[in-house]
Amino acid sequence: DVYMTAYQALRVGKKDGTPLTDANVLVTDGFSPVGQAAVQLAKLEGANVYVTTMESRQDDYMKSLGVKCLPLAPSKWLHKLKGKMDIVIDNTCFDSYDSSWKALNSKGVLVCTGMTSIYSFQDFNVGNGGCACEAFGDIRDYQAKWAAVKARYMMSQTKFHDLWESFQNNPKKYQQELKYLCFLVESGTLKPKIAERVSIEEVPDAQRYLETGKANGTIVCLP
């Protein structure tokens, strides 16, 4: 699902399926599994790729993929990219997608794929250590729902991508795209970075590790 998410996000962002040759593509949290997949696929089509990263140690690896690295915080990169991007794939929702949208040129497309920044913070604590709005649930869930509604219905040049929704709407096309990705891997054109291989019993720990943002590549669950 990592590479399918990245592939479909790029497809949604492209104009009439044309290649990304010399297109400017920004991927937020480029070190994440989906981010790395998007980078590889965009570079295969000849795009100029920019990524944001959480730590400087991630930059060395990302630069080896031929991309330009920027800090994660939009305040440190928006002034450089504003109005220049053809496609932005936002995996983080750092500021409800606002900065990513401002980075678009007049014909660019923002594809929203994730909300990791909303859930990366610790629980909101008030008073005696209780969670804010505890009686109504986790406030971050409401923030995430608002961001999704905003991206789907209130922002121009913006697409909100949901992989499961894509499969449900057109399973035949999903199958065709999956076969194409498998062909790229089998032919050696696409070489996924595998961070770890885990058993089904280790999946919960693997998920928690992924959420730290430190996994360099995709974690594969063995059958």
JSON list of C-alpha atoms in Angstrom, two decimals:
[
{"chain": "A", "resi": 1, "resn": "ASP", "atom": "CA", "xyz": [0.00, 0.00, 0.00]},
{"chain": "A", "resi": 2, "resn": "VAL", "atom": "CA", "xyz": [3.00, 2.32, 0.46]},
{"chain": "A", "resi": 3, "resn": "TYR", "atom": "CA", "xyz": [3.95, 2.34, -3.21]},
{"chain": "A", "resi": 4, "resn": "MET", "atom": "CA", "xyz": [0.35, 2.31, -4.38]},
{"chain": "A", "resi": 5, "resn": "THR", "atom": "CA", "xyz": [-0.35, 5.41, -2.29]},
{"chain": "A", "resi": 6, "resn": "ALA", "atom": "CA", "xyz": [2.68, 7.18, -3.76]},
{"chain": "A", "resi": 7, "resn": "TYR", "atom": "CA", "xyz": [1.96, 6.05, -7.32]},
{"chain": "A", "resi": 8, "resn": "GLN", "atom": "CA", "xyz": [-1.68, 7.09, -7.21]},
{"chain": "A", "resi": 9, "resn": "ALA", "atom": "CA", "xyz": [-0.85, 10.41, -5.56]},
{"chain": "A", "resi": 10, "resn": "LEU", "atom": "CA", "xyz": [1.51, 11.24, -8.42]},
{"chain": "A", "resi": 11, "resn": "ARG", "atom": "CA", "xyz": [-1.05, 10.08, -10.98]},
{"chain": "A", "resi": 12, "resn": "VAL", "atom": "CA", "xyz": [-3.71, 12.32, -9.45]},
{"chain": "A", "resi": 13, "resn": "GLY", "atom": "CA", "xyz": [-1.29, 15.24, -9.60]},
{"chain": "A", "resi": 14, "resn": "LYS", "atom": "CA", "xyz": [-0.26, 14.76, -13.23]},
{"chain": "A", "resi": 15, "resn": "LYS", "atom": "CA", "xyz": [-1.92, 16.51, -16.15]},
{"chain": "A", "resi": 16, "resn": "ASP", "atom": "CA", "xyz": [-3.57, 14.00, -18.50]},
{"chain": "A", "resi": 17, "resn": "GLY", "atom": "CA", "xyz": [-1.10, 11.29, -17.51]},
{"chain": "A", "resi": 18, "resn": "THR", "atom": "CA", "xyz": [1.86, 13.11, -19.06]},
{"chain": "A", "resi": 19, "resn": "PRO", "atom": "CA", "xyz": [5.34, 12.24, -17.70]},
{"chain": "A", "resi": 20, "resn": "LEU", "atom": "CA", "xyz": [6.82, 14.36, -14.94]},
{"chain": "A", "resi": 21, "resn": "THR", "atom": "CA", "xyz": [9.88, 15.36, -16.96]},
{"chain": "A", "resi": 22, "resn": "ASP", "atom": "CA", "xyz": [11.35, 18.55, -15.42]},
{"chain": "A", "resi": 23, "resn": "ALA", "atom": "CA", "xyz": [8.25, 19.00, -13.22]},
{"chain": "A", "resi": 24, "resn": "ASN", "atom": "CA", "xyz": [8.84, 20.46, -9.75]},
{"chain": "A", "resi": 25, "resn": "VAL", "atom": "CA", "xyz": [7.55, 18.04, -7.11]},
{"chain": "A", "resi": 26, "resn": "LEU", "atom": "CA", "xyz": [7.54, 18.62, -3.35]},
{"chain": "A", "resi": 27, "resn": "VAL", "atom": "CA", "xyz": [7.06, 15.70, -0.95]},
{"chain": "A", "resi": 28, "resn": "THR", "atom": "CA", "xyz": [6.60, 16.58, 2.71]},
{"chain": "A", "resi": 29, "resn": "ASP", "atom": "CA", "xyz": [8.27, 14.17, 5.15]},
{"chain": "A", "resi": 30, "resn": "GLY", "atom": "CA", "xyz": [10.18, 12.65, 2.27]},
{"chain": "A", "resi": 31, "resn": "PHE", "atom": "CA", "xyz": [12.00, 10.22, 4.59]},
{"chain": "A", "resi": 32, "resn": "SER", "atom": "CA", "xyz": [8.74, 8.44, 5.46]},
{"chain": "A", "resi": 33, "resn": "PRO", "atom": "CA", "xyz": [7.91, 5.19, 3.61]},
{"chain": "A", "resi": 34, "resn": "VAL", "atom": "CA", "xyz": [5.34, 6.89, 1.38]},
{"chain": "A", "resi": 35, "resn": "GLY", "atom": "CA", "xyz": [7.69, 9.83, 0.91]},
{"chain": "A", "resi": 36, "resn": "GLN", "atom": "CA", "xyz": [10.57, 7.62, -0.24]},
{"chain": "A", "resi": 37, "resn": "ALA", "atom": "CA", "xyz": [8.25, 5.75, -2.60]},
{"chain": "A", "resi": 38, "resn": "ALA", "atom": "CA", "xyz": [7.00, 9.01, -4.11]},
{"chain": "A", "resi": 39, "resn": "VAL", "atom": "CA", "xyz": [10.57, 10.23, -4.54]},
{"chain": "A", "resi": 40, "resn": "GLN", "atom": "CA", "xyz": [11.64, 7.08, -6.38]},
{"chain": "A", "resi": 41, "resn": "LEU", "atom": "CA", "xyz": [8.62, 7.11, -8.69]},
{"chain": "A", "resi": 42, "resn": "ALA", "atom": "CA", "xyz": [8.88, 10.83, -9.44]},
{"chain": "A", "resi": 43, "resn": "LYS", "atom": "CA", "xyz": [12.62, 10.55, -10.19]},
{"chain": "A", "resi": 44, "resn": "LEU", "atom": "CA", "xyz": [11.93, 7.68, -12.58]},
{"chain": "A", "resi": 45, "resn": "GLU", "atom": "CA", "xyz": [9.86, 10.12, -14.65]},
{"chain": "A", "resi": 46, "resn": "GLY", "atom": "CA", "xyz": [12.51, 12.83, -14.58]},
{"chain": "A", "resi": 47, "resn": "ALA", "atom": "CA", "xyz": [11.01, 15.21, -12.01]},
{"chain": "A", "resi": 48, "resn": "ASN", "atom": "CA", "xyz": [12.91, 17.76, -9.95]},
{"chain": "A", "resi": 49, "resn": "VAL", "atom": "CA", "xyz": [12.10, 16.59, -6.42]},
{"chain": "A", "resi": 50, "resn": "TYR", "atom": "CA", "xyz": [12.19, 18.52, -3.16]},
{"chain": "A", "resi": 51, "resn": "VAL", "atom": "CA", "xyz": [11.55, 16.90, 0.22]},
{"chain": "A", "resi": 52, "resn": "THR", "atom": "CA", "xyz": [11.15, 18.06, 3.79]},
{"chain": "A", "resi": 53, "resn": "THR", "atom": "CA", "xyz": [12.85, 16.02, 6.51]},
{"chain": "A", "resi": 54, "resn": "MET", "atom": "CA", "xyz": [12.60, 15.89, 10.30]},
{"chain": "A", "resi": 55, "resn": "GLU", "atom": "CA", "xyz": [16.31, 15.49, 11.09]},
{"chain": "A", "resi": 56, "resn": "SER", "atom": "CA", "xyz": [19.57, 16.42, 9.38]},
{"chain": "A", "resi": 57, "resn": "ARG", "atom": "CA", "xyz": [20.70, 12.80, 9.60]},
{"chain": "A", "resi": 58, "resn": "GLN", "atom": "CA", "xyz": [17.96, 11.92, 7.12]},
{"chain": "A", "resi": 59, "resn": "ASP", "atom": "CA", "xyz": [19.32, 14.37, 4.57]},
{"chain": "A", "resi": 60, "resn": "ASP", "atom": "CA", "xyz": [22.36, 12.30, 3.60]},
{"chain": "A", "resi": 61, "resn": "TYR", "atom": "CA", "xyz": [20.24, 9.35, 2.50]},
{"chain": "A", "resi": 62, "resn": "MET", "atom": "CA", "xyz": [17.65, 11.50, 0.74]},
{"chain": "A", "resi": 63, "resn": "LYS", "atom": "CA", "xyz": [20.33, 13.44, -1.12]},
{"chain": "A", "resi": 64, "resn": "SER", "atom": "CA", "xyz": [21.71, 10.11, -2.37]},
{"chain": "A", "resi": 65, "resn": "LEU", "atom": "CA", "xyz": [18.35, 9.72, -4.17]},
{"chain": "A", "resi": 66, "resn": "GLY", "atom": "CA", "xyz": [19.00, 12.96, -6.03]},
{"chain": "A", "resi": 67, "resn": "VAL", "atom": "CA", "xyz": [16.59, 15.26, -4.21]},
{"chain": "A", "resi": 68, "resn": "LYS", "atom": "CA", "xyz": [16.86, 18.67, -2.55]},
{"chain": "A", "resi": 69, "resn": "CYS", "atom": "CA", "xyz": [16.28, 18.58, 1.22]},
{"chain": "A", "resi": 70, "resn": "LEU", "atom": "CA", "xyz": [14.45, 21.20, 3.25]},
{"chain": "A", "resi": 71, "resn": "PRO", "atom": "CA", "xyz": [13.53, 21.49, 6.96]},
{"chain": "A", "resi": 72, "resn": "LEU", "atom": "CA", "xyz": [10.15, 20.08, 8.01]},
{"chain": "A", "resi": 73, "resn": "ALA", "atom": "CA", "xyz": [8.76, 23.39, 9.29]},
{"chain": "A", "resi": 74, "resn": "PRO", "atom": "CA", "xyz": [7.01, 25.33, 6.49]},
{"chain": "A", "resi": 75, "resn": "SER", "atom": "CA", "xyz": [8.29, 28.65, 7.85]},
{"chain": "A", "resi": 76, "resn": "LYS", "atom": "CA", "xyz": [11.78, 27.56, 6.80]},
{"chain": "A", "resi": 77, "resn": "TRP", "atom": "CA", "xyz": [11.02, 26.57, 3.20]},
{"chain": "A", "resi": 78, "resn": "LEU", "atom": "CA", "xyz": [7.86, 28.27, 1.96]},
{"chain": "A", "resi": 79, "resn": "HIS", "atom": "CA", "xyz": [9.60, 31.52, 1.01]},
{"chain": "A", "resi": 80, "resn": "LYS", "atom": "CA", "xyz": [11.87, 29.50, -1.31]},
{"chain": "A", "resi": 81, "resn": "LEU", "atom": "CA", "xyz": [9.18, 27.40, -3.02]},
{"chain": "A", "resi": 82, "resn": "LYS", "atom": "CA", "xyz": [6.08, 29.60, -2.96]},
{"chain": "A", "resi": 83, "resn": "GLY", "atom": "CA", "xyz": [4.29, 29.50, -6.30]},
{"chain": "A", "resi": 84, "resn": "LYS", "atom": "CA", "xyz": [6.83, 27.16, -7.94]},
{"chain": "A", "resi": 85, "resn": "MET", "atom": "CA", "xyz": [5.57, 23.58, -7.49]},
{"chain": "A", "resi": 86, "resn": "ASP", "atom": "CA", "xyz": [3.72, 21.54, -10.12]},
{"chain": "A", "resi": 87, "resn": "ILE", "atom": "CA", "xyz": [2.80, 18.83, -7.60]},
{"chain": "A", "resi": 88, "resn": "VAL", "atom": "CA", "xyz": [2.92, 18.76, -3.83]},
{"chain": "A", "resi": 89, "resn": "ILE", "atom": "CA", "xyz": [2.35, 15.48, -1.99]},
{"chain": "A", "resi": 90, "resn": "ASP", "atom": "CA", "xyz": [1.60, 16.33, 1.61]},
{"chain": "A", "resi": 91, "resn": "ASN", "atom": "CA", "xyz": [2.07, 13.45, 4.05]},
{"chain": "A", "resi": 92, "resn": "THR", "atom": "CA", "xyz": [2.04, 15.60, 7.18]},
{"chain": "A", "resi": 93, "resn": "CYS", "atom": "CA", "xyz": [-0.76, 18.23, 7.24]},
{"chain": "A", "resi": 94, "resn": "PHE", "atom": "CA", "xyz": [1.62, 20.46, 9.16]},
{"chain": "A", "resi": 95, "resn": "ASP", "atom": "CA", "xyz": [-0.64, 23.53, 9.04]},
{"chain": "A", "resi": 96, "resn": "SER", "atom": "CA", "xyz": [-3.87, 22.10, 7.60]},
{"chain": "A", "resi": 97, "resn": "TYR", "atom": "CA", "xyz": [-2.14, 21.90, 4.21]},
{"chain": "A", "resi": 98, "resn": "ASP", "atom": "CA", "xyz": [-1.93, 25.72, 3.87]},
{"chain": "A", "resi": 99, "resn": "SER", "atom": "CA", "xyz": [1.81, 25.99, 3.18]},
{"chain": "A", "resi": 100, "resn": "SER", "atom": "CA", "xyz": [1.75, 23.12, 0.70]},
{"chain": "A", "resi": 101, "resn": "TRP", "atom": "CA", "xyz": [-1.09, 24.83, -1.16]},
{"chain": "A", "resi": 102, "resn": "LYS", "atom": "CA", "xyz": [0.82, 28.13, -1.26]},
{"chain": "A", "resi": 103, "resn": "ALA", "atom": "CA", "xyz": [3.79, 26.32, -2.82]},
{"chain": "A", "resi": 104, "resn": "LEU", "atom": "CA", "xyz": [1.73, 25.48, -5.92]},
{"chain": "A", "resi": 105, "resn": "ASN", "atom": "CA", "xyz": [2.08, 27.36, -9.17]},
{"chain": "A", "resi": 106, "resn": "SER", "atom": "CA", "xyz": [-1.06, 28.49, -11.01]},
{"chain": "A", "resi": 107, "resn": "LYS", "atom": "CA", "xyz": [-1.60, 25.06, -12.56]},
{"chain": "A", "resi": 108, "resn": "GLY", "atom": "CA", "xyz": [-0.19, 22.93, -9.76]},
{"chain": "A", "resi": 109, "resn": "VAL", "atom": "CA", "xyz": [-1.98, 20.23, -7.79]},
{"chain": "A", "resi": 110, "resn": "LEU", "atom": "CA", "xyz": [-1.80, 19.47, -4.08]},
{"chain": "A", "resi": 111, "resn": "VAL", "atom": "CA", "xyz": [-2.41, 15.82, -3.18]},
{"chain": "A", "resi": 112, "resn": "CYS", "atom": "CA", "xyz": [-3.09, 15.23, 0.51]},
{"chain": "A", "resi": 113, "resn": "THR", "atom": "CA", "xyz": [-2.13, 11.73, 1.65]},
{"chain": "A", "resi": 114, "resn": "GLY", "atom": "CA", "xyz": [-1.43, 11.95, 5.38]},
{"chain": "A", "resi": 115, "resn": "MET", "atom": "CA", "xyz": [-1.80, 13.75, 8.70]},
{"chain": "A", "resi": 116, "resn": "THR", "atom": "CA", "xyz": [1.20, 12.56, 10.68]},
{"chain": "A", "resi": 117, "resn": "SER", "atom": "CA", "xyz": [1.90, 15.95, 12.25]},
{"chain": "A", "resi": 118, "resn": "ILE", "atom": "CA", "xyz": [-1.51, 15.97, 13.94]},
{"chain": "A", "resi": 119, "resn": "TYR", "atom": "CA", "xyz": [-0.91, 12.62, 15.63]},
{"chain": "A", "resi": 120, "resn": "SER", "atom": "CA", "xyz": [2.81, 13.02, 16.32]},
{"chain": "A", "resi": 121, "resn": "PHE", "atom": "CA", "xyz": [2.20, 15.23, 19.37]},
{"chain": "A", "resi": 122, "resn": "GLN", "atom": "CA", "xyz": [1.67, 13.86, 22.85]},
{"chain": "A", "resi": 123, "resn": "ASP", "atom": "CA", "xyz": [-1.81, 13.88, 24.34]},
{"chain": "A", "resi": 124, "resn": "PHE", "atom": "CA", "xyz": [-3.09, 17.35, 25.12]},
{"chain": "A", "resi": 125, "resn": "ASN", "atom": "CA", "xyz": [-2.99, 17.66, 28.89]},
{"chain": "A", "resi": 126, "resn": "VAL", "atom": "CA", "xyz": [-4.94, 20.07, 31.05]},
{"chain": "A", "resi": 127, "resn": "GLY", "atom": "CA", "xyz": [-5.62, 20.43, 34.74]},
{"chain": "A", "resi": 128, "resn": "ASN", "atom": "CA", "xyz": [-4.63, 17.29, 36.55]},
{"chain": "A", "resi": 129, "resn": "GLY", "atom": "CA", "xyz": [-3.16, 15.58, 33.52]},
{"chain": "A", "resi": 130, "resn": "GLY", "atom": "CA", "xyz": [-6.40, 14.68, 31.78]},
{"chain": "A", "resi": 131, "resn": "CYS", "atom": "CA", "xyz": [-6.78, 14.84, 28.02]},
{"chain": "A", "resi": 132, "resn": "ALA", "atom": "CA", "xyz": [-8.35, 18.02, 26.71]},
{"chain": "A", "resi": 133, "resn": "CYS", "atom": "CA", "xyz": [-11.96, 17.46, 25.65]},
{"chain": "A", "resi": 134, "resn": "GLU", "atom": "CA", "xyz": [-11.73, 13.94, 27.11]},
{"chain": "A", "resi": 135, "resn": "ALA", "atom": "CA", "xyz": [-15.50, 13.74, 27.38]},
{"chain": "A", "resi": 136, "resn": "PHE", "atom": "CA", "xyz": [-15.76, 14.23, 23.63]},
{"chain": "A", "resi": 137, "resn": "GLY", "atom": "CA", "xyz": [-12.81, 12.12, 22.52]},
{"chain": "A", "resi": 138, "resn": "ASP", "atom": "CA", "xyz": [-9.31, 12.96, 21.27]},
{"chain": "A", "resi": 139, "resn": "ILE", "atom": "CA", "xyz": [-9.21, 16.51, 19.93]},
{"chain": "A", "resi": 140, "resn": "ARG", "atom": "CA", "xyz": [-6.74, 15.40, 17.27]},
{"chain": "A", "resi": 141, "resn": "ASP", "atom": "CA", "xyz": [-9.45, 13.29, 15.64]},
{"chain": "A", "resi": 142, "resn": "TYR", "atom": "CA", "xyz": [-11.52, 16.43, 15.18]},
{"chain": "A", "resi": 143, "resn": "GLN", "atom": "CA", "xyz": [-8.51, 18.28, 13.77]},
{"chain": "A", "resi": 144, "resn": "ALA", "atom": "CA", "xyz": [-7.92, 15.46, 11.31]},
{"chain": "A", "resi": 145, "resn": "LYS", "atom": "CA", "xyz": [-11.55, 15.40, 10.18]},
{"chain": "A", "resi": 146, "resn": "TRP", "atom": "CA", "xyz": [-11.55, 19.16, 9.68]},
{"chain": "A", "resi": 147, "resn": "ALA", "atom": "CA", "xyz": [-8.34, 18.99, 7.62]},
{"chain": "A", "resi": 148, "resn": "ALA", "atom": "CA", "xyz": [-9.84, 16.25, 5.44]},
{"chain": "A", "resi": 149, "resn": "VAL", "atom": "CA", "xyz": [-13.07, 18.22, 4.84]},
{"chain": "A", "resi": 150, "resn": "LYS", "atom": "CA", "xyz": [-11.06, 21.33, 4.06]},
{"chain": "A", "resi": 151, "resn": "ALA", "atom": "CA", "xyz": [-8.86, 19.50, 1.54]},
{"chain": "A", "resi": 152, "resn": "ARG", "atom": "CA", "xyz": [-11.77, 17.70, -0.12]},
{"chain": "A", "resi": 153, "resn": "TYR", "atom": "CA", "xyz": [-14.24, 20.54, -0.47]},
{"chain": "A", "resi": 154, "resn": "MET", "atom": "CA", "xyz": [-12.76, 23.93, 0.35]},
{"chain": "A", "resi": 155, "resn": "MET", "atom": "CA", "xyz": [-9.35, 24.17, -1.32]},
{"chain": "A", "resi": 156, "resn": "SER", "atom": "CA", "xyz": [-8.84, 24.71, -5.04]},
{"chain": "A", "resi": 157, "resn": "GLN", "atom": "CA", "xyz": [-6.21, 22.69, -6.93]},
{"chain": "A", "resi": 158, "resn": "THR", "atom": "CA", "xyz": [-6.38, 20.11, -4.15]},
{"chain": "A", "resi": 159, "resn": "LYS", "atom": "CA", "xyz": [-7.13, 16.39, -4.02]},
{"chain": "A", "resi": 160, "resn": "PHE", "atom": "CA", "xyz": [-7.54, 14.28, -0.88]},
{"chain": "A", "resi": 161, "resn": "HIS", "atom": "CA", "xyz": [-6.29, 10.77, -1.62]},
{"chain": "A", "resi": 162, "resn": "ASP", "atom": "CA", "xyz": [-7.59, 7.71, 0.21]},
{"chain": "A", "resi": 163, "resn": "LEU", "atom": "CA", "xyz": [-6.17, 4.37, -0.95]},
{"chain": "A", "resi": 164, "resn": "TRP", "atom": "CA", "xyz": [-9.07, 2.23, 0.31]},
{"chain": "A", "resi": 165, "resn": "GLU", "atom": "CA", "xyz": [-11.55, 4.58, -1.33]},
{"chain": "A", "resi": 166, "resn": "SER", "atom": "CA", "xyz": [-9.60, 4.28, -4.58]},
{"chain": "A", "resi": 167, "resn": "PHE", "atom": "CA", "xyz": [-9.80, 0.49, -4.43]},
{"chain": "A", "resi": 168, "resn": "GLN", "atom": "CA", "xyz": [-13.52, 0.52, -3.71]},
{"chain": "A", "resi": 169, "resn": "ASN", "atom": "CA", "xyz": [-14.31, 2.98, -6.51]},
{"chain": "A", "resi": 170, "resn": "ASN", "atom": "CA", "xyz": [-12.34, 1.20, -9.23]},
{"chain": "A", "resi": 171, "resn": "PRO", "atom": "CA", "xyz": [-10.91, -2.21, -8.23]},
{"chain": "A", "resi": 172, "resn": "LYS", "atom": "CA", "xyz": [-10.02, -3.07, -11.83]},
{"chain": "A", "resi": 173, "resn": "LYS", "atom": "CA", "xyz": [-7.85, 0.02, -12.25]},
{"chain": "A", "resi": 174, "resn": "TYR", "atom": "CA", "xyz": [-6.31, -0.60, -8.84]},
{"chain": "A", "resi": 175, "resn": "GLN", "atom": "CA", "xyz": [-5.35, -4.11, -9.95]},
{"chain": "A", "resi": 176, "resn": "GLN", "atom": "CA", "xyz": [-3.83, -2.80, -13.18]},
{"chain": "A", "resi": 177, "resn": "GLU", "atom": "CA", "xyz": [-1.73, -0.25, -11.32]},
{"chain": "A", "resi": 178, "resn": "LEU", "atom": "CA", "xyz": [-0.58, -2.86, -8.81]},
{"chain": "A", "resi": 179, "resn": "LYS", "atom": "CA", "xyz": [0.53, -5.11, -11.67]},
{"chain": "A", "resi": 180, "resn": "TYR", "atom": "CA", "xyz": [2.46, -2.21, -13.19]},
{"chain": "A", "resi": 181, "resn": "LEU", "atom": "CA", "xyz": [4.27, -1.57, -9.91]},
{"chain": "A", "resi": 182, "resn": "CYS", "atom": "CA", "xyz": [5.10, -5.27, -9.61]},
{"chain": "A", "resi": 183, "resn": "PHE", "atom": "CA", "xyz": [6.52, -5.15, -13.14]},
{"chain": "A", "resi": 184, "resn": "LEU", "atom": "CA", "xyz": [8.74, -2.20, -12.18]},
{"chain": "A", "resi": 185, "resn": "VAL", "atom": "CA", "xyz": [10.05, -4.13, -9.17]},
{"chain": "A", "resi": 186, "resn": "GLU", "atom": "CA", "xyz": [10.56, -7.41, -11.05]},
{"chain": "A", "resi": 187, "resn": "SER", "atom": "CA", "xyz": [12.41, -5.65, -13.87]},
{"chain": "A", "resi": 188, "resn": "GLY", "atom": "CA", "xyz": [14.72, -3.91, -11.40]},
{"chain": "A", "resi": 189, "resn": "THR", "atom": "CA", "xyz": [13.53, -0.45, -12.45]},
{"chain": "A", "resi": 190, "resn": "LEU", "atom": "CA", "xyz": [12.07, 0.19, -9.00]},
{"chain": "A", "resi": 191, "resn": "LYS", "atom": "CA", "xyz": [14.01, -0.92, -5.94]},
{"chain": "A", "resi": 192, "resn": "PRO", "atom": "CA", "xyz": [12.00, -0.50, -2.73]},
{"chain": "A", "resi": 193, "resn": "LYS", "atom": "CA", "xyz": [14.00, 0.26, 0.41]},
{"chain": "A", "resi": 194, "resn": "ILE", "atom": "CA", "xyz": [13.17, -2.36, 3.04]},
{"chain": "A", "resi": 195, "resn": "ALA", "atom": "CA", "xyz": [13.75, -1.18, 6.59]},
{"chain": "A", "resi": 196, "resn": "GLU", "atom": "CA", "xyz": [12.71, -4.41, 8.34]},
{"chain": "A", "resi": 197, "resn": "ARG", "atom": "CA", "xyz": [10.96, -7.71, 7.79]},
{"chain": "A", "resi": 198, "resn": "VAL", "atom": "CA", "xyz": [8.65, -8.71, 10.63]},
{"chain": "A", "resi": 199, "resn": "SER", "atom": "CA", "xyz": [6.27, -11.50, 11.57]},
{"chain": "A", "resi": 200, "resn": "ILE", "atom": "CA", "xyz": [2.56, -10.92, 12.14]},
{"chain": "A", "resi": 201, "resn": "GLU", "atom": "CA", "xyz": [3.18, -10.99, 15.90]},
{"chain": "A", "resi": 202, "resn": "GLU", "atom": "CA", "xyz": [5.65, -8.12, 15.57]},
{"chain": "A", "resi": 203, "resn": "VAL", "atom": "CA", "xyz": [3.32, -5.82, 13.62]},
{"chain": "A", "resi": 204, "resn": "PRO", "atom": "CA", "xyz": [2.21, -3.72, 16.66]},
{"chain": "A", "resi": 205, "resn": "ASP", "atom": "CA", "xyz": [5.82, -2.94, 17.57]},
{"chain": "A", "resi": 206, "resn": "ALA", "atom": "CA", "xyz": [6.62, -2.24, 13.92]},
{"chain": "A", "resi": 207, "resn": "GLN", "atom": "CA", "xyz": [3.71, 0.19, 13.70]},
{"chain": "A", "resi": 208, "resn": "ARG", "atom": "CA", "xyz": [4.92, 2.06, 16.76]},
{"chain": "A", "resi": 209, "resn": "TYR", "atom": "CA", "xyz": [8.40, 2.23, 15.25]},
{"chain": "A", "resi": 210, "resn": "LEU", "atom": "CA", "xyz": [7.00, 3.63, 12.00]},
{"chain": "A", "resi": 211, "resn": "GLU", "atom": "CA", "xyz": [5.19, 6.33, 13.95]},
{"chain": "A", "resi": 212, "resn": "THR", "atom": "CA", "xyz": [8.51, 7.58, 15.34]},
{"chain": "A", "resi": 213, "resn": "GLY", "atom": "CA", "xyz": [9.51, 8.60, 11.82]},
{"chain": "A", "resi": 214, "resn": "LYS", "atom": "CA", "xyz": [12.88, 6.85, 12.16]},
{"chain": "A", "resi": 215, "resn": "ALA", "atom": "CA", "xyz": [12.31, 3.85, 9.87]},
{"chain": "A", "resi": 216, "resn": "ASN", "atom": "CA", "xyz": [14.48, 4.15, 6.77]},
{"chain": "A", "resi": 217, "resn": "GLY", "atom": "CA", "xyz": [12.19, 2.48, 4.23]},
{"chain": "A", "resi": 218, "resn": "THR", "atom": "CA", "xyz": [9.18, 0.19, 4.26]},
{"chain": "A", "resi": 219, "resn": "ILE", "atom": "CA", "xyz": [8.51, -2.46, 6.90]},
{"chain": "A", "resi": 220, "resn": "VAL", "atom": "CA", "xyz": [7.37, -5.71, 5.33]},
{"chain": "A", "resi": 221, "resn": "CYS", "atom": "CA", "xyz": [5.16, -8.25, 7.13]},
{"chain": "A", "resi": 222, "resn": "LEU", "atom": "CA", "xyz": [6.20, -11.79, 6.24]},
{"chain": "A", "resi": 223, "resn": "PRO", "atom": "CA", "xyz": [3.47, -14.33, 5.39]}
]
